[in-house]
Amino acid sequence: MAVTITEAGESLIARLQAEGNPLIIDRFALANVAGQDPSKEIDRKTGLPATVVHTAVIPEEYRAFVNPNQVVYSCLLGSDIGDFTFNWQGLYCNEHKTLVAAATFPALRIYSPLGNSI
């Protein structure tokens, strides 16, 4: 598994801090990136992949501050979400149209008992 703050995310964090404005990360993006090796570092210049299979709004109650260097974001996928495979996850600031962070990992398959497809 690899995790990184993107260069665009780092720049946005610095700019908003200088302005005294908050950064609101409010979306998860899940993608299935072909040929990805989750043991390799992520290019910090990365943007949203063309292969996004699902996006989810992050409700305020699913965002938490731990300390000045650590935050937590959660995404709940209900039984009405699926069927898809993903191996890439991004944290996105919709207000500034910026991918702030990305993570890669071995592929995960989400099955919906309701049989919905994307």
PDB file of C-alpha atoms in Angstrom:
ATOM      1  CA  MET A   1       0.000   0.000   0.000  1.00  0.00           C
ATOM      2  CA  ALA A   2       1.216   3.472  -0.859  1.00  0.00           C
ATOM      3  CA  VAL A   3      -0.163   6.793   0.389  1.00  0.00           C
ATOM      4  CA  THR A   4       0.790  10.357  -0.525  1.00  0.00           C
ATOM      5  CA  ILE A   5      -0.278  13.961  -0.323  1.00  0.00           C
ATOM      6  CA  THR A   6      -0.319  15.263  -3.872  1.00  0.00           C
ATOM      7  CA  GLU A   7       1.702  18.305  -4.906  1.00  0.00           C
ATOM      8  CA  ALA A   8      -1.575  20.094  -5.668  1.00  0.00           C
ATOM      9  CA  GLY A   9      -2.887  19.126  -2.225  1.00  0.00           C
ATOM     10  CA  GLU A  10       0.280  20.312  -0.504  1.00  0.00           C
ATOM     11  CA  SER A  11       0.101  23.632  -2.342  1.00  0.00           C
ATOM     12  CA  LEU A  12      -3.586  24.055  -1.486  1.00  0.00           C
ATOM     13  CA  ILE A  13      -2.942  23.304   2.207  1.00  0.00           C
ATOM     14  CA  ALA A  14      -0.134  25.886   2.318  1.00  0.00           C
ATOM     15  CA  ARG A  15      -2.181  28.557   0.522  1.00  0.00           C
ATOM     16  CA  LEU A  16      -5.247  28.091   2.705  1.00  0.00           C
ATOM     17  CA  GLN A  17      -3.113  28.134   5.863  1.00  0.00           C
ATOM     18  CA  ALA A  18      -1.490  31.407   4.758  1.00  0.00           C
ATOM     19  CA  GLU A  19      -4.944  32.883   4.090  1.00  0.00           C
ATOM     20  CA  GLY A  20      -6.305  31.603   7.410  1.00  0.00           C
ATOM     21  CA  ASN A  21      -8.964  29.548   5.609  1.00  0.00           C
ATOM     22  CA  PRO A  22      -9.935  25.924   6.289  1.00  0.00           C
ATOM     23  CA  LEU A  23      -9.375  23.055   3.898  1.00  0.00           C
ATOM     24  CA  ILE A  24     -12.527  20.994   3.573  1.00  0.00           C
ATOM     25  CA  ILE A  25     -11.923  17.559   2.095  1.00  0.00           C
ATOM     26  CA  ASP A  26     -15.419  16.469   1.227  1.00  0.00           C
ATOM     27  CA  ARG A  27     -15.222  13.624  -1.310  1.00  0.00           C
ATOM     28  CA  PHE A  28     -13.802  10.164  -1.717  1.00  0.00           C
ATOM     29  CA  ALA A  29     -13.004   8.970  -5.219  1.00  0.00           C
ATOM     30  CA  LEU A  30     -12.511   5.250  -5.843  1.00  0.00           C
ATOM     31  CA  ALA A  31     -10.898   4.027  -9.068  1.00  0.00           C
ATOM     32  CA  ASN A  32      -9.693   0.843 -10.687  1.00  0.00           C
ATOM     33  CA  VAL A  33      -6.301   1.620 -12.213  1.00  0.00           C
ATOM     34  CA  ALA A  34      -5.090  -1.148 -14.550  1.00  0.00           C
ATOM     35  CA  GLY A  35      -1.538  -2.402 -14.058  1.00  0.00           C
ATOM     36  CA  GLN A  36      -1.024  -0.523 -10.817  1.00  0.00           C
ATOM     37  CA  ASP A  37       1.583  -1.855  -8.380  1.00  0.00           C
ATOM     38  CA  PRO A  38       0.469  -0.893  -4.848  1.00  0.00           C
ATOM     39  CA  SER A  39       4.000  -1.403  -3.515  1.00  0.00           C
ATOM     40  CA  LYS A  40       5.351   1.447  -5.673  1.00  0.00           C
ATOM     41  CA  GLU A  41       5.339   5.089  -4.608  1.00  0.00           C
ATOM     42  CA  ILE A  42       2.556   7.256  -6.012  1.00  0.00           C
ATOM     43  CA  ASP A  43       3.562  10.083  -8.335  1.00  0.00           C
ATOM     44  CA  ARG A  44       2.800  13.229  -6.309  1.00  0.00           C
ATOM     45  CA  LYS A  45       1.775  14.985  -9.541  1.00  0.00           C
ATOM     46  CA  THR A  46      -1.123  12.541  -9.888  1.00  0.00           C
ATOM     47  CA  GLY A  47      -4.670  13.690 -10.520  1.00  0.00           C
ATOM     48  CA  LEU A  48      -7.993  11.882 -10.591  1.00  0.00           C
ATOM     49  CA  PRO A  49      -7.717   8.774 -12.785  1.00  0.00           C
ATOM     50  CA  ALA A  50     -10.036   8.443 -15.770  1.00  0.00           C
ATOM     51  CA  THR A  51     -11.167   5.122 -14.293  1.00  0.00           C
ATOM     52  CA  VAL A  52     -13.102   6.450 -11.265  1.00  0.00           C
ATOM     53  CA  VAL A  53     -15.794   3.867 -10.457  1.00  0.00           C
ATOM     54  CA  HIS A  54     -17.451   5.607  -7.501  1.00  0.00           C
ATOM     55  CA  THR A  55     -17.438   8.932  -5.682  1.00  0.00           C
ATOM     56  CA  ALA A  56     -18.880   9.570  -2.246  1.00  0.00           C
ATOM     57  CA  VAL A  57     -19.567  12.724  -0.281  1.00  0.00           C
ATOM     58  CA  ILE A  58     -17.856  12.686   3.124  1.00  0.00           C
ATOM     59  CA  PRO A  59     -20.400  13.885   5.698  1.00  0.00           C
ATOM     60  CA  GLU A  60     -19.059  16.237   8.348  1.00  0.00           C
ATOM     61  CA  GLU A  61     -19.482  13.574  11.036  1.00  0.00           C
ATOM     62  CA  TYR A  62     -17.124  11.290   9.054  1.00  0.00           C
ATOM     63  CA  ARG A  63     -14.255  13.828   9.241  1.00  0.00           C
ATOM     64  CA  ALA A  64     -12.075  13.976  12.348  1.00  0.00           C
ATOM     65  CA  PHE A  65      -9.071  15.949  13.588  1.00  0.00           C
ATOM     66  CA  VAL A  66      -6.618  13.805  15.566  1.00  0.00           C
ATOM     67  CA  ASN A  67      -3.659  16.185  15.924  1.00  0.00           C
ATOM     68  CA  PRO A  68      -1.946  18.852  13.750  1.00  0.00           C
ATOM     69  CA  ASN A  69      -0.404  16.101  11.599  1.00  0.00           C
ATOM     70  CA  GLN A  70      -3.235  13.594  11.485  1.00  0.00           C
ATOM     71  CA  VAL A  71      -6.843  13.592  10.329  1.00  0.00           C
ATOM     72  CA  VAL A  72      -9.319  10.798   9.663  1.00  0.00           C
ATOM     73  CA  TYR A  73     -11.895  10.494   6.876  1.00  0.00           C
ATOM     74  CA  SER A  74     -14.401   7.653   6.555  1.00  0.00           C
ATOM     75  CA  CYS A  75     -16.570   6.387   3.746  1.00  0.00           C
ATOM     76  CA  LEU A  76     -19.545   4.116   4.285  1.00  0.00           C
ATOM     77  CA  LEU A  77     -20.588   2.029   1.298  1.00  0.00           C
ATOM     78  CA  GLY A  78     -24.173   0.915   1.767  1.00  0.00           C
ATOM     79  CA  SER A  79     -25.728  -2.250   0.396  1.00  0.00           C
ATOM     80  CA  ASP A  80     -27.058  -0.222  -2.532  1.00  0.00           C
ATOM     81  CA  ILE A  81     -23.506   0.567  -3.738  1.00  0.00           C
ATOM     82  CA  GLY A  82     -21.713  -1.781  -6.164  1.00  0.00           C
ATOM     83  CA  ASP A  83     -20.780  -3.871  -8.064  1.00  0.00           C
ATOM     84  CA  PHE A  84     -17.245  -2.645  -8.802  1.00  0.00           C
ATOM     85  CA  THR A  85     -13.562  -3.231  -8.149  1.00  0.00           C
ATOM     86  CA  PHE A  86     -11.167  -0.539  -6.946  1.00  0.00           C
ATOM     87  CA  ASN A  87      -7.459  -0.325  -6.107  1.00  0.00           C
ATOM     88  CA  TRP A  88      -7.039   3.448  -5.776  1.00  0.00           C
ATOM     89  CA  GLN A  89      -8.606   5.922  -3.375  1.00  0.00           C
ATOM     90  CA  GLY A  90      -8.407   9.685  -3.393  1.00  0.00           C
ATOM     91  CA  LEU A  91      -9.393  12.462  -1.015  1.00  0.00           C
ATOM     92  CA  TYR A  92     -10.784  15.421  -2.927  1.00  0.00           C
ATOM     93  CA  CYS A  93     -11.646  19.041  -2.117  1.00  0.00           C
ATOM     94  CA  ASN A  94     -14.639  19.862  -4.285  1.00  0.00           C
ATOM     95  CA  GLU A  95     -14.518  23.612  -3.508  1.00  0.00           C
ATOM     96  CA  HIS A  96     -11.009  23.933  -4.969  1.00  0.00           C
ATOM     97  CA  LYS A  97     -11.314  21.031  -7.462  1.00  0.00           C
ATOM     98  CA  THR A  98      -8.140  19.488  -6.007  1.00  0.00           C
ATOM     99  CA  LEU A  99      -7.038  15.924  -5.335  1.00  0.00           C
ATOM    100  CA  VAL A 100      -5.407  16.308  -1.924  1.00  0.00           C
ATOM    101  CA  ALA A 101      -4.204  12.768  -1.224  1.00  0.00           C
ATOM    102  CA  ALA A 102      -4.172   9.343  -2.839  1.00  0.00           C
ATOM    103  CA  ALA A 103      -3.673   5.751  -1.741  1.00  0.00           C
ATOM    104  CA  THR A 104      -3.129   2.531  -3.683  1.00  0.00           C
ATOM    105  CA  PHE A 105      -3.663  -1.053  -2.533  1.00  0.00           C
ATOM    106  CA  PRO A 106      -4.493  -4.516  -3.872  1.00  0.00           C
ATOM    107  CA  ALA A 107      -7.858  -4.586  -5.639  1.00  0.00           C
ATOM    108  CA  LEU A 108     -11.013  -4.747  -3.545  1.00  0.00           C
ATOM    109  CA  ARG A 109     -14.312  -5.955  -4.971  1.00  0.00           C
ATOM    110  CA  ILE A 110     -17.575  -4.404  -3.763  1.00  0.00           C
ATOM    111  CA  TYR A 111     -20.659  -6.541  -4.311  1.00  0.00           C
ATOM    112  CA  SER A 112     -24.158  -5.234  -3.872  1.00  0.00           C
ATOM    113  CA  PRO A 113     -26.807  -7.719  -2.769  1.00  0.00           C
ATOM    114  CA  LEU A 114     -29.229  -5.474  -4.621  1.00  0.00           C
ATOM    115  CA  GLY A 115     -27.391  -6.123  -7.901  1.00  0.00           C
ATOM    116  CA  ASN A 116     -26.840  -2.470  -8.807  1.00  0.00           C
ATOM    117  CA  SER A 117     -24.082  -1.739 -11.290  1.00  0.00           C
ATOM    118  CA  ILE A 118     -22.275   1.380 -12.342  1.00  0.00           C
TER     119      ILE A 118
END
